[in-house]
Coordinates of N, CA and C in Angstrom, one line a residue:
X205 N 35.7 51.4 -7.8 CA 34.9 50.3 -8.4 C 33.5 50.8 -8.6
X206 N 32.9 50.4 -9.9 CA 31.7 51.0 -9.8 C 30.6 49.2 -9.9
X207 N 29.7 49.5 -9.8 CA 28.7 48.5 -10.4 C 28.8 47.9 -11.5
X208 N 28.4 46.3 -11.5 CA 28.3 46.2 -12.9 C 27.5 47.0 -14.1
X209 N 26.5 46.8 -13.2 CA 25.3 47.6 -14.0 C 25.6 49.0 -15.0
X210 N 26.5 50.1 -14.2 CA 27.0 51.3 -14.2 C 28.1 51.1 -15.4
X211 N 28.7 49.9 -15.0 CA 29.6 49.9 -15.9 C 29.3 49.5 -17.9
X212 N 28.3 48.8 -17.4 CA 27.7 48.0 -18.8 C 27.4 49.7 -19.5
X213 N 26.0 50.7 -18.2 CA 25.5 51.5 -19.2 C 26.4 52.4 -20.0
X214 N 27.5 52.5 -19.0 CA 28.8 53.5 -19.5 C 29.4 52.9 -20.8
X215 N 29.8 51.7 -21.0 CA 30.2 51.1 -22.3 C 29.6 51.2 -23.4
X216 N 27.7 50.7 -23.0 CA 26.8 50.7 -24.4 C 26.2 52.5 -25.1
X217 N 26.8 53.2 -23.6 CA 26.6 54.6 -23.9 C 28.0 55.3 -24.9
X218 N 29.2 54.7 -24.5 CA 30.0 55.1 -25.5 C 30.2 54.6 -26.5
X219 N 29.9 53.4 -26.8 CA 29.2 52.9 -27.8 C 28.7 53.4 -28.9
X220 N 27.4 53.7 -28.5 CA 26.8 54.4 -29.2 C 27.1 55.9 -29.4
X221 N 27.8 56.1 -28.7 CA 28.4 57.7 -29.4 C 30.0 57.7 -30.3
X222 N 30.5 56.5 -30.1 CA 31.6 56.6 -31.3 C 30.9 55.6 -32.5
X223 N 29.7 54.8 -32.3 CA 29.6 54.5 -33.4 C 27.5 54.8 -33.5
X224 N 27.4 55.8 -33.8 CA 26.1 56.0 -34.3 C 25.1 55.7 -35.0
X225 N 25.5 55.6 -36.1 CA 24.8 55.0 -37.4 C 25.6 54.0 -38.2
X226 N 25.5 53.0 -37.4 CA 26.4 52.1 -38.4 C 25.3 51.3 -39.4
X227 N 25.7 51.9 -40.5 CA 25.1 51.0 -41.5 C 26.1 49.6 -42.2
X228 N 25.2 49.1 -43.2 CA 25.9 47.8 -43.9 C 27.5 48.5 -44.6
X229 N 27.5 49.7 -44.6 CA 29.1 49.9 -44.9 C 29.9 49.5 -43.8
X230 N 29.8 49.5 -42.4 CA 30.8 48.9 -41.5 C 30.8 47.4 -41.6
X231 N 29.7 46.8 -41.7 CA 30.0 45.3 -42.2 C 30.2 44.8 -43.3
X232 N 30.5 44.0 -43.9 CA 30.5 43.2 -45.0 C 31.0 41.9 -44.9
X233 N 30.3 40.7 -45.6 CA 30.5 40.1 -46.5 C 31.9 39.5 -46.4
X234 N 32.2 38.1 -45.3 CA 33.9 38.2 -45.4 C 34.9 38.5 -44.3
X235 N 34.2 39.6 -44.0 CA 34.8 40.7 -43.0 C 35.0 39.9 -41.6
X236 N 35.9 39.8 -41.0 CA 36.1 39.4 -39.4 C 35.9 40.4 -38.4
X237 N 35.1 40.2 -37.4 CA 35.1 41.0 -36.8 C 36.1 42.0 -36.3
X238 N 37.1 41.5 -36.1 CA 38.5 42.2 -36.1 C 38.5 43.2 -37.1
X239 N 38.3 42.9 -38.5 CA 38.8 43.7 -39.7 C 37.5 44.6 -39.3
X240 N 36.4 44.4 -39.3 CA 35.1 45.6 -39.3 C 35.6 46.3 -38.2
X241 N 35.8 46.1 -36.8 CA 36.5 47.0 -35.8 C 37.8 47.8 -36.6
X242 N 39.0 47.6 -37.2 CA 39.9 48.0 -37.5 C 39.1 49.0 -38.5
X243 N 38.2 48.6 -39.6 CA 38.1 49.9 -40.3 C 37.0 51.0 -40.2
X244 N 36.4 50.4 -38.6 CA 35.6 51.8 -38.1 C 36.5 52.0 -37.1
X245 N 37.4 51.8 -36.9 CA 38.8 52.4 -35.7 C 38.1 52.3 -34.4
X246 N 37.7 51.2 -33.8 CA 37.1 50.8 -32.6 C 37.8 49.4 -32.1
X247 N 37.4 49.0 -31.0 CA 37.7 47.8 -30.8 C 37.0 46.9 -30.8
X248 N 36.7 45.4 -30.6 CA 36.0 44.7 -31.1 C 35.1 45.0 -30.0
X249 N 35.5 45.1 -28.5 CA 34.4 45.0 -27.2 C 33.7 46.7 -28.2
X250 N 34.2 47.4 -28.5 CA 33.3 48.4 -28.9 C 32.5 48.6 -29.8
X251 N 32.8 47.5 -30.6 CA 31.5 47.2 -31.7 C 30.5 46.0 -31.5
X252 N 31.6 45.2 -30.7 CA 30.1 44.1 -30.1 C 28.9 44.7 -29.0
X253 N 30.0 45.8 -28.0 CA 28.8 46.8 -26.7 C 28.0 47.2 -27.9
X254 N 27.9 48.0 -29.4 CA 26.9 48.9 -30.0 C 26.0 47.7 -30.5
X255 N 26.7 46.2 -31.1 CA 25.4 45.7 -31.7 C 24.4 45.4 -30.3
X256 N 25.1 45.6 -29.2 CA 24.4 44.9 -27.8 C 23.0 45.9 -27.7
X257 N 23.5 47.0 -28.3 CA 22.2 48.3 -28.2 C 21.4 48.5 -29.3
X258 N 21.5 47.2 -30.4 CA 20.7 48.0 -31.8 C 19.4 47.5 -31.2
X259 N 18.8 48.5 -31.8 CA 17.2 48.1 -31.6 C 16.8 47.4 -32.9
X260 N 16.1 46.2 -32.8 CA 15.5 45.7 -34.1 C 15.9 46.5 -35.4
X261 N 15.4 47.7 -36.0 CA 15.3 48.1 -37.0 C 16.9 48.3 -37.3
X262 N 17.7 48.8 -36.0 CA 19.5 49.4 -36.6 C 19.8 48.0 -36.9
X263 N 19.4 46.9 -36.2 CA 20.1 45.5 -36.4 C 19.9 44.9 -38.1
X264 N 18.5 45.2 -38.4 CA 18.2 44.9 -40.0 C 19.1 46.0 -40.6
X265 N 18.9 47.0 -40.3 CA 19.9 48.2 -41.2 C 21.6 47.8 -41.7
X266 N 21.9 47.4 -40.4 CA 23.4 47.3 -39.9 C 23.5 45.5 -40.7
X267 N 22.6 44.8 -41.3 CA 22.9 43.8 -41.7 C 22.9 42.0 -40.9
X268 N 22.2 42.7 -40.1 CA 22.5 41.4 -38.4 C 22.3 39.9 -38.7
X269 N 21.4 40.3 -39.9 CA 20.0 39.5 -39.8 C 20.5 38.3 -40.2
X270 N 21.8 38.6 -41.1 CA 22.4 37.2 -41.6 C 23.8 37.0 -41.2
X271 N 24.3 37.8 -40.0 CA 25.4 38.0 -39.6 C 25.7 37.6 -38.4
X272 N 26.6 36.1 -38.2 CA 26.7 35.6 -36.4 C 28.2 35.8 -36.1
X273 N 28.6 36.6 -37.1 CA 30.2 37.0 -36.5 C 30.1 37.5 -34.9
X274 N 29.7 38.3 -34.9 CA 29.6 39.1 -33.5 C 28.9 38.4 -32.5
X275 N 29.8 38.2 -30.9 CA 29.3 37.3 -30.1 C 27.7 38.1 -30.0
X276 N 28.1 39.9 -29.8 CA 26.2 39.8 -29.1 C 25.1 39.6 -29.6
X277 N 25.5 39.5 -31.0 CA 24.3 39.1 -32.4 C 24.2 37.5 -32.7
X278 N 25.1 37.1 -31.9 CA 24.7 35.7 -31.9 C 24.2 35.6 -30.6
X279 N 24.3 35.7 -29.9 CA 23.8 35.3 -28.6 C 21.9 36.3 -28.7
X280 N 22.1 37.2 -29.5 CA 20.5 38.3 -29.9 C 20.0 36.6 -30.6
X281 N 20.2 36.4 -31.5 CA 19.7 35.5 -32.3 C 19.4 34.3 -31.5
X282 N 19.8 33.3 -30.4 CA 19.8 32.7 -30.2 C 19.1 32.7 -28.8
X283 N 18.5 33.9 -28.0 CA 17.3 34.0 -27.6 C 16.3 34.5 -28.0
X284 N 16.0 34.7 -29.6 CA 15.2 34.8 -30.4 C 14.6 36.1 -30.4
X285 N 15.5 37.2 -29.9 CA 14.8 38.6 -29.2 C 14.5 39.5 -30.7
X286 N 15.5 39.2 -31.6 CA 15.5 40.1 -32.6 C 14.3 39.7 -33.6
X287 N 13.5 40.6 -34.0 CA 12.0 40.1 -34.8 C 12.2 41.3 -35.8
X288 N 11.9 41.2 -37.2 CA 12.3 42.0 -37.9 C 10.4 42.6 -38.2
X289 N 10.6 43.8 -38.5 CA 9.3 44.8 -38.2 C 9.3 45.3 -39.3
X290 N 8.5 45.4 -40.5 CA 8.5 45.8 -42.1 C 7.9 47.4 -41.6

């Protein structure tokens, strides 16, 4: 058994290494979070751990901004952490 802590960094670290650069091509418009997992071939806990890690600017990039499908982009949005930076 490891830590929670250990365990979180391990997930948001793999995370971010099967999914890198996700831009507005992994999301769209429509899309269920289900379907955007199925066609970046992840699972959903693996694409909700990577929005858990966007820093401000990947989260504008990646489309966030108008996007509450994903629990951790809604739960970002609704402690108001995400601030968009021109």
């Amino acid at each position: 058994m490891q830590r929670e802590a250990v365990e979180m960094t391990v997930r948001h670290e793999t995370a971010k290494r099967l999914l890198p650069d996700l831009g507005r091509e992994g999301c769209g418009e429509g899309k269920t979070l289900a379907a955007v997992a199925r066609d970046l071939e992840v699972t959903r806990q693996v694409l909700m751990d990577r929005a858990a890690t966007f820093t401000d600017a990947e989260a504008v990039n990646a489309g966030c901004l108008s996007c509450l499908k994903c629990p951790a982009m809604a739960a970002r949005f609704a402690s108001q952490a995400l601030t968009v930076a021109a």
